[in-house]
XYZ file of C-alpha atoms in Angstrom:
113
model
C 13.105 -3.792 15.801
C 11.758 -1.568 12.998
C 11.355 -2.717 9.445
C 12.452 -0.329 6.694
C 11.321 -0.597 3.082
C 12.807 1.633 0.387
C 11.185 2.445 -2.923
C 11.484 4.878 -5.802
C 14.672 3.705 -7.442
C 15.016 3.143 -11.139
C 16.702 4.289 -14.313
C 17.093 8.015 -14.876
C 19.045 10.129 -17.339
C 21.887 12.400 -16.244
C 20.494 15.688 -15.033
C 17.240 14.082 -14.023
C 15.595 13.641 -10.650
C 14.257 10.867 -8.463
C 12.523 10.773 -5.110
C 13.222 7.836 -2.837
C 10.937 6.811 -0.004
C 11.557 4.735 3.097
C 8.561 3.491 5.035
C 9.230 2.475 8.637
C 7.146 0.161 10.768
C 7.460 -1.591 14.104
C 8.814 1.371 16.059
C 7.900 4.853 17.227
C 9.169 6.510 14.085
C 9.247 10.083 15.357
C 11.815 9.127 18.009
C 14.377 7.894 15.484
C 16.991 9.797 13.574
C 17.021 8.517 10.009
C 19.523 8.421 7.223
C 20.249 7.462 3.664
C 23.423 5.658 2.619
C 24.495 4.313 -0.728
C 26.811 1.690 -2.163
C 28.100 2.430 -5.675
C 29.082 -0.551 -7.835
C 32.337 -2.025 -6.611
C 32.636 0.471 -3.768
C 31.889 0.717 -0.089
C 28.914 2.237 1.637
C 28.915 6.012 2.014
C 26.780 8.534 3.832
C 24.268 10.437 1.733
C 22.199 12.332 4.287
C 20.790 12.155 7.801
C 17.854 13.783 9.527
C 17.209 13.841 13.263
C 13.925 13.632 15.098
C 14.248 17.414 15.397
C 14.564 17.737 11.603
C 18.225 18.752 11.647
C 19.955 17.574 8.490
C 23.449 16.623 7.392
C 24.663 15.807 3.885
C 27.603 14.091 2.368
C 29.899 16.406 0.456
C 29.191 14.759 -2.881
C 25.437 15.396 -2.708
C 25.139 18.651 -0.780
C 23.164 21.181 -2.778
C 21.613 18.510 -4.985
C 19.871 16.132 -2.585
C 17.339 16.901 0.132
C 16.361 14.588 2.970
C 13.012 15.031 4.681
C 10.567 13.104 6.820
C 6.838 12.862 7.344
C 6.215 11.514 10.820
C 2.504 11.088 10.180
C 3.383 8.652 7.388
C 6.440 7.139 9.110
C 8.325 7.893 5.918
C 11.754 9.295 5.136
C 12.354 10.830 1.714
C 15.381 11.602 -0.381
C 14.836 14.053 -3.213
C 17.672 13.696 -5.698
C 18.206 16.387 -8.326
C 20.847 16.974 -10.991
C 21.739 13.327 -10.976
C 25.074 12.248 -12.365
C 26.334 8.829 -13.367
C 28.419 8.894 -10.186
C 25.164 8.749 -8.214
C 24.504 5.251 -9.521
C 24.248 3.020 -6.464
C 22.003 0.976 -4.263
C 20.483 3.367 -1.748
C 19.770 2.173 1.781
C 17.566 3.608 4.486
C 18.932 3.573 8.057
C 17.384 3.989 11.489
C 20.046 5.356 13.852
C 18.189 4.566 17.057
C 17.830 0.860 16.269
C 20.713 0.483 13.808
C 18.211 -0.993 11.386
C 18.624 -1.111 7.618
C 16.393 -1.550 4.637
C 17.239 -3.899 1.800
C 17.948 -1.034 -0.584
C 16.616 0.398 -3.808
C 18.747 0.608 -6.941
C 19.332 3.895 -8.725
C 20.926 3.837 -12.160
C 21.867 7.091 -13.855
C 22.610 6.477 -17.509
C 21.984 7.867 -20.958
């Protein structure tokens, strides 16, 4: 039911930072647990981070300590702050609504010199 639209991707140098946003519409956003997943080139989809409606968070091992997921219910937006980016973080990043099993179309992040 909800529509998810990611933004904020782009080209960044190793060691740099990006902040991704996911705007949700068509649902009661505050009742959904949200997540970020990514698909590196030539690889499968992997978990990046999740955040519940109670603001509990979980991170994939490869990003823990570098990435932070957050949400602003007033703006129906889920964020992913990415710091200390490495070339291995290059991927298309997807927003996910756990309640509705809804996905965004993704935003591409390229980490390169």
